[in-house]
mmCIF file of C-alpha atoms and ligand atoms in Angstrom:
data_model
loop_
_atom_site.group_PDB
_atom_site.id
_atom_site.type_symbol
_atom_site.label_atom_id
_atom_site.label_comp_id
_atom_site.label_asym_id
_atom_site.label_seq_id
_atom_site.Cartn_x
_atom_site.Cartn_y
_atom_site.Cartn_z
ATOM 1 C CA MET A 132 -49.520 63.820 -2.391
ATOM 2 C CA THR A 133 -47.439 66.565 -2.944
ATOM 3 C CA GLY A 134 -45.612 67.554 -5.823
ATOM 4 C CA GLY A 135 -49.425 67.007 -8.020
ATOM 5 C CA ALA A 136 -48.821 69.724 -10.265
ATOM 6 C CA GLY A 137 -46.151 68.422 -11.811
ATOM 7 C CA PHE A 138 -45.125 66.236 -14.160
ATOM 8 C CA ILE A 139 -44.984 62.439 -12.503
ATOM 9 C CA GLY A 140 -47.365 64.199 -9.779
ATOM 10 C CA SER A 141 -49.861 64.790 -12.696
ATOM 11 C CA ASN A 142 -49.549 61.259 -14.419
ATOM 12 C CA PHE A 143 -50.171 59.612 -10.909
ATOM 13 C CA CYS A 144 -53.197 62.076 -10.437
ATOM 14 C CA ARG A 145 -54.761 60.355 -13.506
ATOM 15 C CA TRP A 146 -53.327 57.184 -12.877
ATOM 16 C CA LEU A 147 -55.451 57.125 -9.605
ATOM 17 C CA LEU A 148 -59.020 58.342 -11.096
ATOM 18 C CA GLN A 149 -58.531 55.620 -13.887
ATOM 19 C CA ASN A 150 -56.866 52.571 -12.048
ATOM 20 C CA THR A 151 -58.947 53.414 -8.686
ATOM 21 C CA ASP A 152 -61.336 54.853 -6.366
ATOM 22 C CA VAL A 153 -59.466 56.904 -4.081
ATOM 23 C CA ARG A 154 -59.905 60.606 -3.431
ATOM 24 C CA VAL A 155 -56.427 62.668 -3.746
ATOM 25 C CA THR A 156 -55.861 66.171 -2.114
ATOM 26 C CA VAL A 157 -53.084 67.757 -3.373
ATOM 27 C CA LEU A 158 -50.087 69.635 -1.780
ATOM 28 C CA ASP A 159 -48.581 71.416 -4.303
ATOM 29 C CA LYS A 160 -46.573 75.407 -4.420
ATOM 30 C CA LEU A 161 -47.040 76.049 -8.883
ATOM 31 C CA THR A 162 -43.391 76.670 -8.945
ATOM 32 C CA TYR A 163 -42.660 77.092 -12.581
ATOM 33 C CA ALA A 164 -42.780 73.307 -12.853
ATOM 34 C CA GLY A 165 -45.786 73.236 -11.486
ATOM 35 C CA ASN A 166 -48.596 73.949 -13.853
ATOM 36 C CA GLU A 167 -53.007 74.046 -13.250
ATOM 37 C CA ALA A 168 -53.396 72.977 -15.989
ATOM 38 C CA SER A 169 -52.473 69.771 -15.656
ATOM 39 C CA LEU A 170 -54.895 69.185 -13.227
ATOM 40 C CA ALA A 171 -57.830 71.796 -14.374
ATOM 41 C CA ASP A 172 -59.913 68.607 -16.506
ATOM 42 C CA LEU A 173 -60.008 65.710 -13.368
ATOM 43 C CA PRO A 174 -62.996 65.983 -11.534
ATOM 44 C CA ARG A 175 -63.055 68.257 -8.296
ATOM 45 C CA ASP A 176 -64.364 65.982 -5.750
ATOM 46 C CA ARG A 177 -61.890 63.172 -6.982
ATOM 47 C CA VAL A 178 -58.690 65.802 -6.638
ATOM 48 C CA GLU A 179 -58.477 68.992 -4.392
ATOM 49 C CA LEU A 180 -55.263 71.361 -5.013
ATOM 50 C CA ILE A 181 -53.722 73.242 -2.335
ATOM 51 C CA VAL A 182 -51.362 75.590 -3.074
ATOM 52 C CA GLY A 183 -48.870 75.889 -0.087
ATOM 53 C CA ASP A 184 -45.129 75.393 0.605
ATOM 54 C CA VAL A 185 -44.210 71.739 2.031
ATOM 55 C CA CYS A 186 -41.815 73.481 4.087
ATOM 56 C CA ASP A 187 -44.924 75.299 5.375
ATOM 57 C CA ALA A 188 -45.060 72.691 8.511
ATOM 58 C CA ASP A 189 -47.902 74.385 10.003
ATOM 59 C CA LEU A 190 -49.586 74.071 6.586
ATOM 60 C CA VAL A 191 -48.028 70.571 6.045
ATOM 61 C CA ASP A 192 -49.391 68.897 9.524
ATOM 62 C CA SER A 193 -53.278 70.157 9.499
ATOM 63 C CA LEU A 194 -53.062 68.701 5.730
ATOM 64 C CA VAL A 195 -51.416 65.121 6.677
ATOM 65 C CA ALA A 196 -53.948 64.899 9.838
ATOM 66 C CA ARG A 197 -56.698 64.567 7.473
ATOM 67 C CA VAL A 198 -55.294 61.828 4.998
ATOM 68 C CA ASP A 199 -54.725 58.386 4.940
ATOM 69 C CA GLY A 200 -51.188 58.130 4.318
ATOM 70 C CA VAL A 201 -48.790 60.338 1.852
ATOM 71 C CA VAL A 202 -46.640 59.980 -1.294
ATOM 72 C CA HIS A 203 -44.225 63.005 -1.722
ATOM 73 C CA PHE A 204 -42.958 63.958 -5.330
ATOM 74 C CA ALA A 205 -42.566 68.235 -4.680
ATOM 75 C CA ALA A 206 -38.928 68.237 -5.480
ATOM 76 C CA GLU A 207 -36.768 71.275 -7.194
ATOM 77 C CA SER A 208 -35.944 68.792 -10.073
ATOM 78 C CA HIS A 209 -33.492 69.591 -12.962
ATOM 79 C CA ASN A 210 -30.117 69.510 -12.460
ATOM 80 C CA ASP A 211 -28.998 71.798 -14.477
ATOM 81 C CA ASN A 212 -30.911 74.818 -12.347
ATOM 82 C CA SER A 213 -29.510 73.160 -9.207
ATOM 83 C CA LEU A 214 -26.155 74.094 -11.117
ATOM 84 C CA ASN A 215 -26.944 77.642 -11.762
ATOM 85 C CA ASP A 216 -29.004 77.651 -8.062
ATOM 86 C CA PRO A 217 -29.014 74.814 -5.528
ATOM 87 C CA SER A 218 -30.868 77.341 -2.718
ATOM 88 C CA PRO A 219 -34.177 75.917 -3.806
ATOM 89 C CA PHE A 220 -32.929 71.768 -3.760
ATOM 90 C CA VAL A 221 -31.987 72.758 -0.492
ATOM 91 C CA GLN A 222 -34.912 73.982 1.005
ATOM 92 C CA THR A 223 -37.381 71.995 -0.764
ATOM 93 C CA ASN A 224 -35.822 68.981 -1.090
ATOM 94 C CA VAL A 225 -33.939 68.682 1.849
ATOM 95 C CA VAL A 226 -36.214 70.973 4.270
ATOM 96 C CA GLY A 227 -39.603 70.207 2.295
ATOM 97 C CA THR A 228 -38.927 66.538 2.924
ATOM 98 C CA TYR A 229 -38.350 66.696 6.880
ATOM 99 C CA THR A 230 -41.403 69.401 7.396
ATOM 100 C CA LEU A 231 -43.401 66.296 5.886
ATOM 101 C CA LEU A 232 -41.406 63.433 7.849
ATOM 102 C CA GLN A 233 -42.145 65.379 10.941
ATOM 103 C CA ALA A 234 -45.970 66.274 10.495
ATOM 104 C CA VAL A 235 -46.514 61.748 9.422
ATOM 105 C CA ARG A 236 -44.817 60.623 12.733
ATOM 106 C CA ALA A 237 -46.806 63.495 14.654
ATOM 107 C CA HIS A 238 -49.533 61.154 12.999
ATOM 108 C CA ASP A 239 -48.634 58.064 12.460
ATOM 109 C CA LYS A 240 -49.814 58.618 8.516
ATOM 110 C CA ARG A 241 -47.896 55.628 6.174
ATOM 111 C CA TYR A 242 -45.790 57.703 3.863
ATOM 112 C CA HIS A 243 -44.072 56.660 0.469
ATOM 113 C CA HIS A 244 -40.472 58.901 -0.701
ATOM 114 C CA ILE A 245 -40.475 59.283 -4.582
ATOM 115 C CA SER A 246 -36.431 59.935 -5.272
ATOM 116 C CA THR A 247 -34.047 58.873 -8.155
ATOM 117 C CA ASP A 248 -31.163 56.578 -9.335
ATOM 118 C CA GLU A 249 -29.378 59.892 -9.358
ATOM 119 C CA VAL A 250 -28.472 59.116 -5.481
ATOM 120 C CA TYR A 251 -26.196 56.132 -6.948
ATOM 121 C CA GLY A 252 -23.908 58.015 -8.697
ATOM 122 C CA ASP A 253 -23.390 57.181 -12.412
ATOM 123 C CA LEU A 254 -21.803 54.127 -13.953
ATOM 124 C CA GLU A 255 -18.951 53.629 -16.557
ATOM 125 C CA LEU A 256 -20.642 52.276 -20.536
ATOM 126 C CA ASP A 257 -19.724 49.230 -20.470
ATOM 127 C CA ASP A 258 -19.654 48.441 -16.926
ATOM 128 C CA PRO A 259 -21.544 44.932 -16.621
ATOM 129 C CA ASP A 260 -23.275 46.372 -13.043
ATOM 130 C CA ARG A 261 -26.462 48.287 -12.522
ATOM 131 C CA PHE A 262 -27.199 50.157 -9.566
ATOM 132 C CA CYS A 263 -29.333 47.737 -7.003
ATOM 133 C CA GLU A 264 -30.811 48.301 -3.568
ATOM 134 C CA MET A 265 -27.198 47.840 -2.011
ATOM 135 C CA THR A 266 -25.691 50.645 -4.416
ATOM 136 C CA PRO A 267 -23.699 52.930 -2.062
ATOM 137 C CA TYR A 268 -25.221 56.828 -1.781
ATOM 138 C CA ASN A 269 -22.908 59.012 -4.374
ATOM 139 C CA PRO A 270 -24.687 61.550 -5.633
ATOM 140 C CA SER A 271 -22.927 63.963 -8.222
ATOM 141 C CA SER A 272 -25.058 67.857 -8.669
ATOM 142 C CA PRO A 273 -26.810 69.636 -5.705
ATOM 143 C CA TYR A 274 -29.836 68.297 -7.174
ATOM 144 C CA SER A 275 -29.352 64.628 -6.373
ATOM 145 C CA ALA A 276 -27.119 65.473 -3.254
ATOM 146 C CA THR A 277 -30.303 67.236 -1.828
ATOM 147 C CA LYS A 278 -32.144 63.452 -3.187
ATOM 148 C CA ALA A 279 -29.957 61.755 -0.929
ATOM 149 C CA GLY A 280 -29.945 63.815 1.498
ATOM 150 C CA SER A 281 -33.834 63.777 1.811
ATOM 151 C CA ASP A 282 -33.665 59.379 1.317
ATOM 152 C CA LEU A 283 -31.639 59.509 4.180
ATOM 153 C CA LEU A 284 -33.983 61.410 6.508
ATOM 154 C CA VAL A 285 -36.403 59.147 5.723
ATOM 155 C CA ARG A 286 -34.322 56.009 5.970
ATOM 156 C CA ALA A 287 -33.499 58.139 9.948
ATOM 157 C CA TRP A 288 -37.032 58.409 10.893
ATOM 158 C CA VAL A 289 -38.025 54.469 10.044
ATOM 159 C CA ARG A 290 -35.291 53.922 12.456
ATOM 160 C CA SER A 291 -35.519 55.941 15.338
ATOM 161 C CA PHE A 292 -39.107 57.337 15.285
ATOM 162 C CA GLY A 293 -41.317 54.280 13.717
ATOM 163 C CA VAL A 294 -42.095 56.027 10.456
ATOM 164 C CA ARG A 295 -44.308 53.990 8.466
ATOM 165 C CA ALA A 296 -42.267 54.953 5.179
ATOM 166 C CA THR A 297 -40.691 53.711 2.048
ATOM 167 C CA ILE A 298 -38.480 54.871 -0.622
ATOM 168 C CA SER A 299 -38.683 54.285 -4.382
ATOM 169 C CA ASN A 300 -35.764 55.292 -7.103
ATOM 170 C CA CYS A 301 -36.692 55.589 -10.232
ATOM 171 C CA SER A 302 -34.662 56.268 -13.553
ATOM 172 C CA ASN A 303 -36.069 58.966 -15.963
ATOM 173 C CA ASN A 304 -38.918 59.108 -16.770
ATOM 174 C CA TYR A 305 -41.106 60.252 -20.053
ATOM 175 C CA GLY A 306 -44.392 60.692 -21.260
ATOM 176 C CA PRO A 307 -47.162 63.613 -21.352
ATOM 177 C CA TYR A 308 -46.927 66.617 -18.948
ATOM 178 C CA GLN A 309 -43.340 67.064 -19.031
ATOM 179 C CA HIS A 310 -42.067 69.933 -18.699
ATOM 180 C CA ILE A 311 -39.741 71.324 -21.954
ATOM 181 C CA GLU A 312 -36.604 72.323 -19.987
ATOM 182 C CA LYS A 313 -35.921 68.226 -20.251
ATOM 183 C CA PHE A 314 -34.412 66.343 -22.718
ATOM 184 C CA ILE A 315 -37.112 64.497 -24.463
ATOM 185 C CA PRO A 316 -39.989 66.847 -24.703
ATOM 186 C CA ARG A 317 -37.005 69.860 -25.383
ATOM 187 C CA GLN A 318 -35.827 68.128 -28.580
ATOM 188 C CA ILE A 319 -39.512 67.179 -29.533
ATOM 189 C CA THR A 320 -40.874 70.797 -29.025
ATOM 190 C CA ASN A 321 -37.528 72.451 -30.715
ATOM 191 C CA VAL A 322 -38.204 69.852 -34.140
ATOM 192 C CA LEU A 323 -42.279 71.462 -33.625
ATOM 193 C CA CYS A 324 -40.723 75.284 -33.466
ATOM 194 C CA GLY A 325 -38.394 74.615 -36.468
ATOM 195 C CA LEU A 326 -35.449 74.470 -33.895
ATOM 196 C CA ARG A 327 -32.552 71.964 -34.386
ATOM 197 C CA PRO A 328 -32.464 69.273 -30.957
ATOM 198 C CA LYS A 329 -29.005 70.318 -28.973
ATOM 199 C CA LEU A 330 -26.989 67.175 -27.356
ATOM 200 C CA TYR A 331 -25.294 68.298 -24.832
ATOM 201 C CA GLY A 332 -21.329 66.932 -25.180
ATOM 202 C CA GLN A 333 -20.840 63.931 -28.098
ATOM 203 C CA GLY A 334 -24.719 62.930 -26.948
ATOM 204 C CA LEU A 335 -22.782 58.831 -25.638
ATOM 205 C CA ASN A 336 -24.257 59.600 -22.220
ATOM 206 C CA VAL A 337 -26.948 57.028 -21.159
ATOM 207 C CA ARG A 338 -29.954 57.001 -19.664
ATOM 208 C CA ASP A 339 -32.421 54.245 -18.747
ATOM 209 C CA TRP A 340 -36.059 55.723 -19.786
ATOM 210 C CA ILE A 341 -39.370 54.401 -18.341
ATOM 211 C CA HIS A 342 -42.559 55.148 -19.299
ATOM 212 C CA VAL A 343 -44.816 57.519 -16.203
ATOM 213 C CA ASP A 344 -47.199 55.182 -16.467
ATOM 214 C CA ASP A 345 -45.058 51.932 -15.611
ATOM 215 C CA HIS A 346 -43.329 54.692 -12.802
ATOM 216 C CA ASN A 347 -47.090 55.250 -11.233
ATOM 217 C CA ALA A 348 -47.966 51.507 -11.054
ATOM 218 C CA ALA A 349 -45.195 50.494 -9.762
ATOM 219 C CA VAL A 350 -45.627 53.859 -6.855
ATOM 220 C CA TRP A 351 -49.025 52.386 -5.969
ATOM 221 C CA LEU A 352 -47.469 48.687 -5.872
ATOM 222 C CA ILE A 353 -45.413 49.831 -3.355
ATOM 223 C CA LEU A 354 -47.528 51.894 -1.317
ATOM 224 C CA ASN A 355 -50.003 49.188 -0.632
ATOM 225 C CA GLU A 356 -47.994 45.783 -1.104
ATOM 226 C CA GLY A 357 -44.445 47.174 -0.014
ATOM 227 C CA THR A 358 -42.448 45.824 3.176
ATOM 228 C CA LEU A 359 -42.331 48.571 5.580
ATOM 229 C CA GLY A 360 -38.627 50.564 5.376
ATOM 230 C CA GLU A 361 -37.644 49.005 2.312
ATOM 231 C CA THR A 362 -36.499 50.955 -0.754
ATOM 232 C CA TYR A 363 -36.742 49.196 -4.231
ATOM 233 C CA LEU A 364 -35.191 50.817 -7.355
ATOM 234 C CA ILE A 365 -37.591 51.144 -10.247
ATOM 235 C CA GLY A 366 -36.880 50.895 -14.228
ATOM 236 C CA ALA A 367 -37.256 48.941 -17.490
ATOM 237 C CA ASP A 368 -34.477 47.993 -19.029
ATOM 238 C CA GLY A 369 -34.695 50.895 -21.110
ATOM 239 C CA GLU A 370 -31.248 51.733 -21.205
ATOM 240 C CA LYS A 371 -30.584 54.432 -24.353
ATOM 241 C CA SER A 372 -27.927 57.267 -24.818
ATOM 242 C CA ASN A 373 -28.789 60.481 -26.016
ATOM 243 C CA ARG A 374 -28.449 60.194 -29.443
ATOM 244 C CA GLU A 375 -30.506 57.633 -30.285
ATOM 245 C CA VAL A 376 -33.358 59.277 -28.000
ATOM 246 C CA VAL A 377 -32.766 62.197 -30.445
ATOM 247 C CA GLU A 378 -32.223 60.298 -33.634
ATOM 248 C CA GLU A 379 -35.587 57.912 -32.982
ATOM 249 C CA VAL A 380 -37.496 61.586 -32.515
ATOM 250 C CA LEU A 381 -35.932 62.923 -35.566
ATOM 251 C CA SER A 382 -37.041 59.997 -37.180
ATOM 252 C CA LEU A 383 -40.738 60.154 -35.867
ATOM 253 C CA LEU A 384 -41.153 63.386 -36.885
ATOM 254 C CA GLY A 385 -39.913 63.132 -40.470
ATOM 255 C CA GLN A 386 -36.293 64.466 -39.990
ATOM 256 C CA PRO A 387 -32.941 63.684 -40.863
ATOM 257 C CA ARG A 388 -31.457 61.859 -38.477
ATOM 258 C CA ASP A 389 -28.055 63.825 -38.100
ATOM 259 C CA GLY A 390 -30.541 67.283 -38.055
ATOM 260 C CA PHE A 391 -29.324 68.294 -34.425
ATOM 261 C CA ASP A 392 -26.497 70.092 -32.917
ATOM 262 C CA LEU A 393 -23.667 69.295 -30.260
ATOM 263 C CA VAL A 394 -23.609 71.833 -27.261
ATOM 264 C CA ALA A 395 -21.643 72.307 -24.579
ATOM 265 C CA ASP A 396 -21.285 69.800 -21.786
ATOM 266 C CA ARG A 397 -23.463 69.733 -18.203
ATOM 267 C CA PRO A 398 -20.638 70.195 -15.832
ATOM 268 C CA GLY A 399 -20.418 67.601 -13.597
ATOM 269 C CA HIS A 400 -22.712 64.961 -16.135
ATOM 270 C CA ASP A 401 -23.616 61.898 -15.114
ATOM 271 C CA MET A 402 -22.263 59.388 -17.955
ATOM 272 C CA ARG A 403 -24.873 56.268 -17.718
ATOM 273 C CA TYR A 404 -27.303 55.565 -15.298
ATOM 274 C CA ALA A 405 -28.558 51.407 -15.250
ATOM 275 C CA ILE A 406 -31.273 49.893 -12.942
ATOM 276 C CA ASP A 407 -31.283 46.483 -11.674
ATOM 277 C CA SER A 408 -35.561 46.139 -10.903
ATOM 278 C CA SER A 409 -35.327 42.597 -9.661
ATOM 279 C CA LYS A 410 -36.316 42.722 -6.136
ATOM 280 C CA LEU A 411 -39.842 44.892 -7.339
ATOM 281 C CA ARG A 412 -40.460 42.364 -10.198
ATOM 282 C CA ALA A 413 -39.153 39.504 -7.944
ATOM 283 C CA GLU A 414 -41.634 40.868 -4.600
ATOM 284 C CA LEU A 415 -44.077 42.752 -5.823
ATOM 285 C CA GLY A 416 -44.306 41.332 -9.315
ATOM 286 C CA TRP A 417 -44.272 44.948 -10.993
ATOM 287 C CA LEU A 418 -43.827 44.486 -14.727
ATOM 288 C CA PRO A 419 -42.887 47.324 -16.881
ATOM 289 C CA THR A 420 -46.196 47.488 -19.781
ATOM 290 C CA TYR A 421 -44.784 50.448 -22.331
ATOM 291 C CA THR A 422 -42.481 47.670 -23.804
ATOM 292 C CA THR A 423 -41.132 49.697 -26.986
ATOM 293 C CA PHE A 424 -40.022 52.732 -26.391
ATOM 294 C CA ALA A 425 -40.635 53.852 -30.101
ATOM 295 C CA ASP A 426 -44.223 53.282 -29.597
ATOM 296 C CA GLY A 427 -44.077 55.286 -26.218
ATOM 297 C CA LEU A 428 -42.155 57.767 -27.489
ATOM 298 C CA ALA A 429 -44.607 58.487 -30.492
ATOM 299 C CA ALA A 430 -47.497 58.553 -28.375
ATOM 300 C CA THR A 431 -45.255 61.190 -26.355
ATOM 301 C CA ILE A 432 -44.572 62.969 -29.274
ATOM 302 C CA ASP A 433 -48.620 62.936 -30.467
ATOM 303 C CA TRP A 434 -49.028 64.699 -27.118
ATOM 304 C CA TYR A 435 -46.928 67.223 -27.753
ATOM 305 C CA ARG A 436 -48.162 67.970 -31.045
ATOM 306 C CA ASP A 437 -52.109 67.968 -29.800
ATOM 307 C CA ASN A 438 -51.691 70.049 -26.383
ATOM 308 C CA GLU A 439 -49.441 72.947 -28.036
ATOM 309 C CA ALA A 440 -51.621 75.601 -25.555
ATOM 310 C CA TRP A 441 -50.088 73.398 -22.846
ATOM 311 C CA TRP A 442 -46.077 73.635 -23.329
ATOM 312 C CA ARG A 443 -46.141 77.038 -25.963
ATOM 313 C CA PRO A 444 -46.248 79.457 -22.934
ATOM 314 C CA ALA A 445 -42.763 78.353 -21.612
ATOM 315 C CA LYS A 446 -40.463 77.479 -24.638
ATOM 316 C CA GLU A 447 -39.295 81.547 -24.863
ATOM 317 C CA ALA A 448 -37.979 81.440 -21.804
ATOM 318 C CA THR A 449 -37.084 78.016 -21.847
ATOM 319 C CA GLU A 450 -35.205 78.533 -24.861
ATOM 320 C CA ALA A 451 -33.752 81.762 -23.704
ATOM 321 C CA LYS A 452 -31.781 80.145 -20.296
ATOM 322 C CA TYR A 453 -30.558 77.396 -21.892
ATOM 323 C CA ALA A 454 -28.893 80.196 -25.520
ATOM 324 C CA LYS A 455 -27.348 81.747 -22.064
ATOM 325 C CA GLN A 456 -25.267 78.417 -20.853
ATOM 326 C CA GLY A 457 -24.456 77.659 -24.679
ATOM 327 C CA GLN A 458 -26.663 74.649 -25.181
HETATM 328 P P1 LIG B 631 -41.396 68.635 -11.315
HETATM 329 O O1 LIG B 631 -40.556 69.511 -11.481
HETATM 330 O O2 LIG B 631 -42.184 68.249 -12.726
HETATM 331 O O3 LIG B 631 -42.699 68.771 -10.546
HETATM 332 C C1 LIG B 631 -42.164 69.520 -9.264
HETATM 333 C C2 LIG B 631 -43.681 69.755 -8.358
HETATM 334 O O4 LIG B 631 -43.484 70.378 -7.268
HETATM 335 C C3 LIG B 631 -44.088 71.371 -9.000
HETATM 336 O O5 LIG B 631 -45.536 70.277 -9.027
HETATM 337 C C4 LIG B 631 -44.315 72.085 -8.067
HETATM 338 O O6 LIG B 631 -44.399 73.085 -8.330
HETATM 339 C C5 LIG B 631 -44.561 70.966 -7.203
HETATM 340 N N1 LIG B 631 -43.271 71.806 -5.971
HETATM 341 C C6 LIG B 631 -41.858 72.185 -6.020
HETATM 342 N N2 LIG B 631 -41.090 73.112 -4.593
HETATM 343 C C7 LIG B 631 -42.400 72.677 -3.800
HETATM 344 C C8 LIG B 631 -42.714 73.025 -2.943
HETATM 345 N N3 LIG B 631 -41.323 73.650 -2.072
HETATM 346 N N4 LIG B 631 -43.966 73.162 -2.114
HETATM 347 C C9 LIG B 631 -44.966 72.049 -3.284
HETATM 348 N N5 LIG B 631 -44.877 72.332 -4.060
HETATM 349 C C10 LIG B 631 -43.190 71.849 -5.393
HETATM 350 O O7 LIG B 631 -41.484 66.976 -10.746
HETATM 351 P P2 LIG B 631 -40.879 65.007 -11.569
HETATM 352 O O8 LIG B 631 -39.947 65.398 -12.905
HETATM 353 O O9 LIG B 631 -42.458 64.912 -11.551
HETATM 354 O O10 LIG B 631 -40.302 64.661 -10.380
HETATM 355 C C11 LIG B 631 -41.406 64.654 -9.249
HETATM 356 C C12 LIG B 631 -40.337 63.858 -7.881
HETATM 357 O O11 LIG B 631 -39.674 62.252 -8.737
HETATM 358 C C13 LIG B 631 -39.467 64.595 -7.796
HETATM 359 O O12 LIG B 631 -39.391 63.844 -6.574
HETATM 360 C C14 LIG B 631 -38.618 63.686 -8.587
HETATM 361 O O13 LIG B 631 -36.852 63.320 -7.814
HETATM 362 C C15 LIG B 631 -38.733 62.436 -8.796
HETATM 363 N N6 LIG B 631 -38.309 61.543 -9.797
HETATM 364 C C16 LIG B 631 -37.758 62.187 -10.918
HETATM 365 C C17 LIG B 631 -37.583 61.421 -11.908
HETATM 366 C C18 LIG B 631 -37.898 62.213 -13.710
HETATM 367 O O14 LIG B 631 -37.084 61.335 -14.431
HETATM 368 N N7 LIG B 631 -38.108 63.403 -13.721
HETATM 369 C C19 LIG B 631 -37.090 60.062 -11.770
HETATM 370 C C20 LIG B 631 -36.913 59.423 -10.843
HETATM 371 C C21 LIG B 631 -37.427 60.578 -9.729
HETATM 372 O O1 LIG B 632 -32.490 59.602 -12.982
HETATM 373 C C1 LIG B 632 -33.369 60.196 -12.596
HETATM 374 C C2 LIG B 632 -33.547 61.909 -12.832
HETATM 375 O O2 LIG B 632 -33.951 61.984 -14.543
HETATM 376 C C3 LIG B 632 -34.692 62.713 -12.342
HETATM 377 O O3 LIG B 632 -34.192 62.500 -11.028
HETATM 378 C C4 LIG B 632 -35.098 63.786 -12.615
HETATM 379 O O4 LIG B 632 -35.307 64.825 -11.724
HETATM 380 C C5 LIG B 632 -34.967 64.290 -14.326
HETATM 381 O O5 LIG B 632 -34.355 65.659 -14.506
HETATM 382 C C6 LIG B 632 -33.674 63.282 -14.793
HETATM 383 O O6 LIG B 632 -32.877 63.801 -14.629
HETATM 384 P P1 LIG B 632 -31.577 63.971 -16.151
HETATM 385 O O7 LIG B 632 -30.338 64.926 -16.223
HETATM 386 O O8 LIG B 632 -31.004 62.459 -16.571
HETATM 387 O O9 LIG B 632 -32.640 64.543 -16.947
HETATM 388 P P2 LIG B 632 -32.899 65.472 -18.140
HETATM 389 O O10 LIG B 632 -34.041 65.256 -18.972
HETATM 390 O O11 LIG B 632 -32.091 66.972 -17.559
HETATM 391 O O12 LIG B 632 -31.565 65.270 -19.015
HETATM 392 C C7 LIG B 632 -31.433 63.865 -19.850
HETATM 393 C C8 LIG B 632 -30.646 63.488 -20.638
HETATM 394 O O13 LIG B 632 -30.322 64.779 -21.812
HETATM 395 C C9 LIG B 632 -29.533 63.665 -19.477
HETATM 396 O O14 LIG B 632 -27.844 63.171 -19.763
HETATM 397 C C10 LIG B 632 -28.823 65.236 -20.538
HETATM 398 C C11 LIG B 632 -29.218 65.626 -21.708
HETATM 399 N N1 LIG B 632 -29.471 66.310 -22.033
HETATM 400 C C12 LIG B 632 -30.264 66.971 -21.649
HETATM 401 C C13 LIG B 632 -31.001 68.567 -22.451
HETATM 402 C C14 LIG B 632 -32.158 69.098 -21.844
HETATM 403 C C15 LIG B 632 -29.183 66.747 -23.344
HETATM 404 O O15 LIG B 632 -28.023 66.432 -24.356
HETATM 405 N N2 LIG B 632 -29.257 68.291 -24.112
HETATM 406 C C16 LIG B 632 -30.765 68.657 -23.171
HETATM 407 O O16 LIG B 632 -31.489 69.499 -24.235
#
């Protein structure tokens, strides 16, 4: 797998250790978002970390030659960063995916592509529709445009070269080991540091939250039982406004629910994401297990409270970057 030192990838390693007997080779560049500490306690005979770039064709080819299949998590993943400097997004998300596709094509290996609901653009707050597999692509940010481009490369390699691939597009994940630049861990660690949570704009934007373990269980199911060439949307009916999430974080941490600041909005900010995951549920029998957001959020808060050594080194620089943007 790629990107195994990041948020979802490191949780996927843990999920595999608990639920399967596979051995995992992780290829990860250890960018600012990758953290070796997220894998440090895992048994070396089950999880091997190779530090390298998914754009390094020789390295990728040699690794793909010796594995049974590839799950591609590695990406530049943060929208705000893509607005400041799109270049690593084009390189890693587009060229990196191309590099992997050429390798799995050459070695005829099974490939699963991890993508996002953001490729579909956004919905109005009062739109009764949700995204489904047939929704046209309409990405808004440099991040989502490069993810859309990578999905389309996968589709082309399936059709033109017969690559044995599947794609999943998931909604917003939460859980342990998520970088503190992202919304939920930023607000939790702000409160733990005595800072006020920051809401972009009026805090009305809606995201469709899913626990990272529910996402990863779906990925494993699609990898093993999904139909080749198909796309599956992954979502757990978890729509919440950003303001509702911040109020819940404040309340769970014993703070007044209005103890947040409204800050500068994100340029081009997508209003709402919402996933219809009925294909995944009907065809593969997937169901989320974290059905009460407040419980999953409370467990996530406990994790950040108990693992300050994991996030503290990045806090000052992350907040300094946001302060420069007025956020
Ligand atoms: P993350 O930023 O936490 O982790 C990304 C990982 O990729 C890091 O370990 C980083 O070091 C590695 N990486 C980056 N560039 C690399 C390169 N050139 N070569 C090798 N490794 C490289 O991201 P995440 O939130 O865990 O997201 C993982 C995947 O899931 C991404 O493809 C993302 O688009 C997708 N996704 C994320 C979410 C979400 O809510 N976080 C939702 C849907 C889909
Ligand atoms: O939908 C899936 C996507 O979810 C993934 O593809 C991305 O990799 C992942 O980063 C996430 O994208 P978002 O842009 O939705 O996530 P982020 O955590 O950056 O922001 C979530 C919402 O919270 C969004 O509406 C912006 C807002 N926000 C964010 C931050 C960091 C705030 O209001 N305040 C903040 O401080």
